[in-house]
mmCIF file of C-alpha atoms and ligand atoms in Angstrom:
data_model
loop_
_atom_site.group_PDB
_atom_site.id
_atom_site.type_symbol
_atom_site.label_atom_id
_atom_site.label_comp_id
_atom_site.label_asym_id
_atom_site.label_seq_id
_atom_site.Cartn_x
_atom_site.Cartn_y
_atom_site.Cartn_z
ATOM 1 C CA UNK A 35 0.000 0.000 0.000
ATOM 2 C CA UNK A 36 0.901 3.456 -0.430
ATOM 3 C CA UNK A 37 -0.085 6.340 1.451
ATOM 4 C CA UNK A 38 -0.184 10.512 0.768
ATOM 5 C CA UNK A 39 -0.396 12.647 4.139
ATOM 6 C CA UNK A 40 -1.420 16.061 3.219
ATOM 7 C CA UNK A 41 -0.982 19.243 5.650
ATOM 8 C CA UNK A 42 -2.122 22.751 5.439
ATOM 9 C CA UNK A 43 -4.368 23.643 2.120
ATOM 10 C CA UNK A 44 -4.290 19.769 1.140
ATOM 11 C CA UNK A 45 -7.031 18.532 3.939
ATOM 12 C CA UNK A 46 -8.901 17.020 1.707
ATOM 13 C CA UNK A 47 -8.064 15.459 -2.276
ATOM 14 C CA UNK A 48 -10.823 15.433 -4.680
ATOM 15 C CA UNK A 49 -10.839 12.799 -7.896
ATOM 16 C CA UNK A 50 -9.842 10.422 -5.038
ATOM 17 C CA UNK A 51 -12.705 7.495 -4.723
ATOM 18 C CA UNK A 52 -12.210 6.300 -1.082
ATOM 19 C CA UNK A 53 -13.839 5.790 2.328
ATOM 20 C CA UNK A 54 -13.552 7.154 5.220
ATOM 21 C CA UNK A 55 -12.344 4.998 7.861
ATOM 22 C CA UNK A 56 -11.401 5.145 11.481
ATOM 23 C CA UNK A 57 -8.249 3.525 12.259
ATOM 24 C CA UNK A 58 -7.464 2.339 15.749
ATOM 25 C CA UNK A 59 -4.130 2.134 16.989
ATOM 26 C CA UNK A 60 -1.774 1.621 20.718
ATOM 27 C CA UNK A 61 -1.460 5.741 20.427
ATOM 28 C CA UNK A 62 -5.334 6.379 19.985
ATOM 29 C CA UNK A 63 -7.812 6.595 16.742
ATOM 30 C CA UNK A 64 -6.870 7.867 13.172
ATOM 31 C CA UNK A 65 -9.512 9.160 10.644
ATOM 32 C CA UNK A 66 -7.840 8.135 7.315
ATOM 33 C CA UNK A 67 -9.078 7.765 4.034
ATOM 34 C CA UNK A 68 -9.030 4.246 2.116
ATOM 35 C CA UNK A 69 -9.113 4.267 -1.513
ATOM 36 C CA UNK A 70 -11.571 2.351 -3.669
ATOM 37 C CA UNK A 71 -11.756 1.058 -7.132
ATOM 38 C CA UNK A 72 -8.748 2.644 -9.345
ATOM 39 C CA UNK A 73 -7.358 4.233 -5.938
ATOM 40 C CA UNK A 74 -7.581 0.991 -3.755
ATOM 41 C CA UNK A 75 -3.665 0.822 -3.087
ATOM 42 C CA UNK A 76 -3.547 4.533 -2.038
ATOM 43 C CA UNK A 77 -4.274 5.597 1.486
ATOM 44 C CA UNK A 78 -4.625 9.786 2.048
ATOM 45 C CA UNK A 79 -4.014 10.860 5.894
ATOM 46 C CA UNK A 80 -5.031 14.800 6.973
ATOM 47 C CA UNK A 81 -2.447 15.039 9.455
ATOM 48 C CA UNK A 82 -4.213 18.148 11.233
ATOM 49 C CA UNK A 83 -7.579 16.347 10.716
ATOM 50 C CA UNK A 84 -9.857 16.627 7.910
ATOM 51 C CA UNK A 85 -11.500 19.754 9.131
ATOM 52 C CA UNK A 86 -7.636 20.971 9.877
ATOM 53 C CA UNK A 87 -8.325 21.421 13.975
ATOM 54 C CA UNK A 88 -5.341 19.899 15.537
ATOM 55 C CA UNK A 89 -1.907 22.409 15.553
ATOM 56 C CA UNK A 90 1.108 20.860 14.366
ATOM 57 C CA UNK A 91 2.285 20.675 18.153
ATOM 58 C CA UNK A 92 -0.790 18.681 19.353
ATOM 59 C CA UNK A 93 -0.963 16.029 16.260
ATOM 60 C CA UNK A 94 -1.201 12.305 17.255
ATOM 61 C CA UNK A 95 2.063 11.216 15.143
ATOM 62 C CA UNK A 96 2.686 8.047 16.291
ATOM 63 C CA UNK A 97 -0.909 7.556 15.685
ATOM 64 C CA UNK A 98 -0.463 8.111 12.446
ATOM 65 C CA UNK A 99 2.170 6.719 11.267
ATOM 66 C CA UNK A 100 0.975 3.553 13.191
ATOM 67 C CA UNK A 101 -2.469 3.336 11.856
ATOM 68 C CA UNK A 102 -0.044 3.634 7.977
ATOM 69 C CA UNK A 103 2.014 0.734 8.900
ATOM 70 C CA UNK A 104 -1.283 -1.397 10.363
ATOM 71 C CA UNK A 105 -2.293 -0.917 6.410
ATOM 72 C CA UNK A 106 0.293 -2.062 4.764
ATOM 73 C CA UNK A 107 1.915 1.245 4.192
ATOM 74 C CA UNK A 108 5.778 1.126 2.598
ATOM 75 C CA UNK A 109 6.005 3.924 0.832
ATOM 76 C CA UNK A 110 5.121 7.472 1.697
ATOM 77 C CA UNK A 111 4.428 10.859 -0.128
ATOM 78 C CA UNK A 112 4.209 13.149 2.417
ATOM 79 C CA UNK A 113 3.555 17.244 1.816
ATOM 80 C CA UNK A 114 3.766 20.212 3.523
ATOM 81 C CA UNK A 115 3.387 24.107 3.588
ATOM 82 C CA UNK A 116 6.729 25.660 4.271
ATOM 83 C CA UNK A 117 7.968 29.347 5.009
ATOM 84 C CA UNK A 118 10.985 30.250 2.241
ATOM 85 C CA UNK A 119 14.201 30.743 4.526
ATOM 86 C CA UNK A 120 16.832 31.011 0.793
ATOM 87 C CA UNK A 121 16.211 31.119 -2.788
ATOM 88 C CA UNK A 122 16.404 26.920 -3.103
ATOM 89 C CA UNK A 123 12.480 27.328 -3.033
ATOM 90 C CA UNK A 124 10.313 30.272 -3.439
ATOM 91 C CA UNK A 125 6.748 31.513 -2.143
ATOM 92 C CA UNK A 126 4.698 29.377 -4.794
ATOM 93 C CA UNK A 127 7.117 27.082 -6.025
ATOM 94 C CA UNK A 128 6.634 23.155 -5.066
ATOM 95 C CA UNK A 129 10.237 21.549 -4.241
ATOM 96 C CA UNK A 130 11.519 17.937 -2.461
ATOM 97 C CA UNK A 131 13.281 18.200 0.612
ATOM 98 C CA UNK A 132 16.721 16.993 1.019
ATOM 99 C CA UNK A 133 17.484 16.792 4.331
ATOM 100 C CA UNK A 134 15.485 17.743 7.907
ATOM 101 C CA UNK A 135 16.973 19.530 11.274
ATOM 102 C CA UNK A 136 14.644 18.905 14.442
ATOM 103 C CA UNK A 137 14.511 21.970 16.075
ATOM 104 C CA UNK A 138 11.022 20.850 17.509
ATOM 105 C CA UNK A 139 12.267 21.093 21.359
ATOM 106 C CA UNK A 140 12.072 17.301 22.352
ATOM 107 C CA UNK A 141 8.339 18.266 23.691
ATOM 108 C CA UNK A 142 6.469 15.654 21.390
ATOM 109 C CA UNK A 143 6.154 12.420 21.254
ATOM 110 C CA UNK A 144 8.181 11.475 18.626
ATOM 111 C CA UNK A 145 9.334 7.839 19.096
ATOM 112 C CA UNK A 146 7.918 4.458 18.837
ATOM 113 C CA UNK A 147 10.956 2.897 20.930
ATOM 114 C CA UNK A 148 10.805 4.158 24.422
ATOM 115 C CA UNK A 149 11.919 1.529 26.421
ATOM 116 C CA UNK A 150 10.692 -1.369 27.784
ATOM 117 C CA UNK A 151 8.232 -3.771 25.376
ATOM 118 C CA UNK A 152 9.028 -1.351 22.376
ATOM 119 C CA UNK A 153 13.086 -1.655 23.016
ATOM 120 C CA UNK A 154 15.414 0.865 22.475
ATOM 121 C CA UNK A 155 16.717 1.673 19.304
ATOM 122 C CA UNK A 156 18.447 3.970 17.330
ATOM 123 C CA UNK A 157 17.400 4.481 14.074
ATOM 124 C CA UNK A 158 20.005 5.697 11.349
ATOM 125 C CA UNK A 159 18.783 9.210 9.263
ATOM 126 C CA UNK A 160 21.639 8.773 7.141
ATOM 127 C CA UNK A 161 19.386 9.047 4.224
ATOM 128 C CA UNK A 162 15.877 9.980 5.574
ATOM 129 C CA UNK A 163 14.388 10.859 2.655
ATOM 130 C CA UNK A 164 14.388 7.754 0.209
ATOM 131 C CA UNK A 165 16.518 8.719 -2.559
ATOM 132 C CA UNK A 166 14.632 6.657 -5.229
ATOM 133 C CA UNK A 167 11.317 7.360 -4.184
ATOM 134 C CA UNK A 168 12.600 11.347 -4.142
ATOM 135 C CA UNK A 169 14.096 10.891 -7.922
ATOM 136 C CA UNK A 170 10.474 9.346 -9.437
ATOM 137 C CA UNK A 171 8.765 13.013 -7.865
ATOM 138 C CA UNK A 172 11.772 14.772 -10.536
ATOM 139 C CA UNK A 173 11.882 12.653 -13.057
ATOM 140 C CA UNK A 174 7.512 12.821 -13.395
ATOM 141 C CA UNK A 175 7.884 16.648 -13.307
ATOM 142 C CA UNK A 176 11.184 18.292 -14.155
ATOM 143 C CA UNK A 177 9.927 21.668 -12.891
ATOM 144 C CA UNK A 178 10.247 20.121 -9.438
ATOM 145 C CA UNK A 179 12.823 22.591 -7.130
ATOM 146 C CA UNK A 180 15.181 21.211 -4.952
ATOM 147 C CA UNK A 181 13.855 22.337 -1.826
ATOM 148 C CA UNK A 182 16.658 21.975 0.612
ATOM 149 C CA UNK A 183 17.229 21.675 4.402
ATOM 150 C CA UNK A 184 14.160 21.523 6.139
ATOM 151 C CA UNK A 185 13.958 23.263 9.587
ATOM 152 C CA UNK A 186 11.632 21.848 12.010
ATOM 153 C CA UNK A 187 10.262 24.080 14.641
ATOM 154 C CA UNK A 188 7.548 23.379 17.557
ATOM 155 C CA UNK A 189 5.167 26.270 16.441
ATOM 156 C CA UNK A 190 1.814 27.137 16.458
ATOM 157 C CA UNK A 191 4.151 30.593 16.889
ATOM 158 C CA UNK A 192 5.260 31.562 13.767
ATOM 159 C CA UNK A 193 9.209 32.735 13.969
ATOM 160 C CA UNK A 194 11.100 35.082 15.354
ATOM 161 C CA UNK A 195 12.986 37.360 11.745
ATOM 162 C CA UNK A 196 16.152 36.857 14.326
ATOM 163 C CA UNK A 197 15.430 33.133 14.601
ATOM 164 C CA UNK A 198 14.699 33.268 11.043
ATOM 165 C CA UNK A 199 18.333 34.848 10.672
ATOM 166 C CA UNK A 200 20.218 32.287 12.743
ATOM 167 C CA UNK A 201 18.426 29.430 10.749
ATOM 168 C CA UNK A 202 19.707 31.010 7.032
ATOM 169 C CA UNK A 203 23.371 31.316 8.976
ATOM 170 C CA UNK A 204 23.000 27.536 9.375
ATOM 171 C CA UNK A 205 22.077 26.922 5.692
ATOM 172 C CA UNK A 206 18.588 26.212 5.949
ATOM 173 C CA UNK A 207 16.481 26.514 3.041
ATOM 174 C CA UNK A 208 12.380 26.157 4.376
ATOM 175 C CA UNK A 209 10.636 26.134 7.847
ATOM 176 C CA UNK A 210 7.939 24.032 9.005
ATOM 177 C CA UNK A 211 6.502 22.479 12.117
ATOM 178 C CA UNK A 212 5.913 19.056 11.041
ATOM 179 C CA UNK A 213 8.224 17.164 8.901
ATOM 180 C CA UNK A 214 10.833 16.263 11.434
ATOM 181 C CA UNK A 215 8.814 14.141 13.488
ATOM 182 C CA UNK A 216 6.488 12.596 11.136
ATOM 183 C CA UNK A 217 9.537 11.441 8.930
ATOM 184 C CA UNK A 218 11.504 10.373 12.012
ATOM 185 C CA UNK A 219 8.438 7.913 12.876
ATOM 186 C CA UNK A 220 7.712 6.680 9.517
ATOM 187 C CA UNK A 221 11.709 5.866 9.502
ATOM 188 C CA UNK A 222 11.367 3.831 12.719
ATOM 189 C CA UNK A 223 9.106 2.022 10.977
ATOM 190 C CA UNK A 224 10.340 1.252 7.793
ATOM 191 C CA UNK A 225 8.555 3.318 5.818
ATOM 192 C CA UNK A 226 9.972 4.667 2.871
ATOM 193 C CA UNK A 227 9.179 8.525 2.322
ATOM 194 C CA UNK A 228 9.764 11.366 -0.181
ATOM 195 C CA UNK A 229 8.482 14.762 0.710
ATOM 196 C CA UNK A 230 6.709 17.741 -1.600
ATOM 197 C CA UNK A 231 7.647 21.115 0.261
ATOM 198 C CA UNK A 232 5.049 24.221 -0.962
ATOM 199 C CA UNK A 233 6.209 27.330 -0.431
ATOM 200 C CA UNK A 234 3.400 30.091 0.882
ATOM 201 C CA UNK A 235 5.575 32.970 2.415
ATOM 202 C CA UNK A 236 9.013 34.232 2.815
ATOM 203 C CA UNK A 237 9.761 33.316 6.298
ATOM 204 C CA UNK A 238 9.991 36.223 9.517
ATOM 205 C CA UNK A 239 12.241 39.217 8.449
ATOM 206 C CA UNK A 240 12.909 37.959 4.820
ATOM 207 C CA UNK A 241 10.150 39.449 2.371
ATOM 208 C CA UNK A 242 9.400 42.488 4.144
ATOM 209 C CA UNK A 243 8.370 44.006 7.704
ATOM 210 C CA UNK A 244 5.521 41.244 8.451
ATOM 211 C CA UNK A 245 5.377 37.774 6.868
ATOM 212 C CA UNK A 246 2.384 37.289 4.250
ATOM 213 C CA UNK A 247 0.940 34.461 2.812
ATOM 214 C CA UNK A 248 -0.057 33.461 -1.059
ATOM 215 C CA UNK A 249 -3.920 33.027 -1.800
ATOM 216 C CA UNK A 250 -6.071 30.130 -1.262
ATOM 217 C CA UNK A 251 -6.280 29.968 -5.373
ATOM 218 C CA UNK A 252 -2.765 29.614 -5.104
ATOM 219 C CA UNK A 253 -2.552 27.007 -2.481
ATOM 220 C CA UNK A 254 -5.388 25.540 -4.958
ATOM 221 C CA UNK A 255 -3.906 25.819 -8.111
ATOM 222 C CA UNK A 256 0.061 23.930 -6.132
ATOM 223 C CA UNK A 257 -2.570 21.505 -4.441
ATOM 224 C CA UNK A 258 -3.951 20.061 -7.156
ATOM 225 C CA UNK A 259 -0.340 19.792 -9.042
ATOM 226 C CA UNK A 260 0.888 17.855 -6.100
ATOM 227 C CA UNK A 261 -1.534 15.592 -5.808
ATOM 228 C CA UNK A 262 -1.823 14.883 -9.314
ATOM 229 C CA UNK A 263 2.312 14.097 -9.287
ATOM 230 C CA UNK A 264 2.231 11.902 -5.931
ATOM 231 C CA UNK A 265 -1.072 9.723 -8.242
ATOM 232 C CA UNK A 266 1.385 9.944 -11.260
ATOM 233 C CA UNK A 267 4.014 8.947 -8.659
ATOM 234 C CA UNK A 268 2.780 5.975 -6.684
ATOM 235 C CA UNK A 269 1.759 4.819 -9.891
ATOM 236 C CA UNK A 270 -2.180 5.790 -9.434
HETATM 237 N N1 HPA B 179 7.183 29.105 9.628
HETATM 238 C C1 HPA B 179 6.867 27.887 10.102
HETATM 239 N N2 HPA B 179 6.014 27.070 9.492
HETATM 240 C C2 HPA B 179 5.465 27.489 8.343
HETATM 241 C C3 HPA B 179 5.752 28.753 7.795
HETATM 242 C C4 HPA B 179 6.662 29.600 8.470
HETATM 243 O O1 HPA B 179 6.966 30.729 8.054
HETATM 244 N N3 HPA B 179 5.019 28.860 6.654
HETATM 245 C C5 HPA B 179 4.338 27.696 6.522
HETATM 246 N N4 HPA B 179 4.606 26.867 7.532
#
């Protein structure tokens, strides 16, 4: 099975014959949705929730990426909205991601090996995003950026434009509150991931005096290009 987990602006994909189905897991529930007929070996996950109420802080990501696995889930398109920290990837361009930082604080949970029945062990991230998986997304649409470093931070807060600073001194290229620890999981697990980064602002302190965001059409018009890549992708 395959699976697409959609974030901000892409709560919902539509073309996409499936169910809705409530997925119980050891973390807690997961409302996923199943596909049927042409779509039956793609799963699509709202991570905040298909009416987008749970912040990126407060999402159930073992959940998640447990009630994946229980399906039969091996490989993973996942996307998210990102702020633009350098030039790799602009407001309203659609780029992979290379590489993640986890600047999330260590307040989540964000492990599916703590101790005791589950074990301990350490994971490598040598290559955490799945280089052939990450090469199909390019090779199905040349126009694809290459997003960069990924910079994970514990939001809801927006940033700082000094934090924003710091994180371009460090090299990286897009901020988000998600990726690291959804990624990390599906990793423990064995799950092999690419990721679709969509620019909608310049990040704190980079585009101007206060950040501002691209229009729903245009989240609209990049959603329904990603989706139709990860369908072209995971061979939908
Ligand atoms: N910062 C953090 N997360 C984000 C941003 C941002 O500027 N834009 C979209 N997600």
């Amino acid at each position: 099975m395959k699976a697409i987990i959609g974030g901000t602006g892409v709560d919902r994909i539509s073309h996409f014959h499936s169910e809705s189905k409530e997925v119980s897991t050891p973390y807690g529930p997961v409302e996923l949705f199943v596909g049927s007929g042409e779509h039956s070996s793609l799963i699509f996950l709202p991570r905040h929730g298909s009416s987008h109420s749970v912040p990126p802080h407060l999402i159930n990501y073992r959940a998640n990426i447990s009630a994946l696995k229980q399906l039969g889930v091996d490989e993973l398109i996942s996307i998210y909205a990102v702020g633009s920290i350098s030039d790799a990837l602009k407001p309203g361009e659609i780029g992979t991601l290379s590489d993640f930082v986890d600047l999330s604080g260590g307040g989540r949970l964000h492990t599916f090996f703590t101790g005791e029945e589950s074990g301990v062990k350490h994971v490598g991230m040598d290559e955490a995003f799945d280089r052939v998986l990450t090469a199909s997304l390019h090779a199905e649409d040349p126009s694809l950026k290459k997003g960069g470093v990924y910079v994970c931070t514990n939001g809801p807060r927006l940033e700082t434009p000094r934090e924003i600073r710091m994180f371009a001194s460090l090299g990286f290229d897009v901020v988000g509150m998600t990726a690291a620890t959804e990624i990390a999981l599906a990793r423990e697990v064995g799950i092999r991931v690419a990721s679709l980064a969509y620019s909608i602002n310049w990040a704190a302190g980079i585009g101007g005096a206060d950040v501002e965001f691209i229009g729903d059409e245009e989240i609209g018009r990049l959603k329904d290009r990603m989706i139709s890549l990860c369908l072209k992708v995971l061979g939908e």
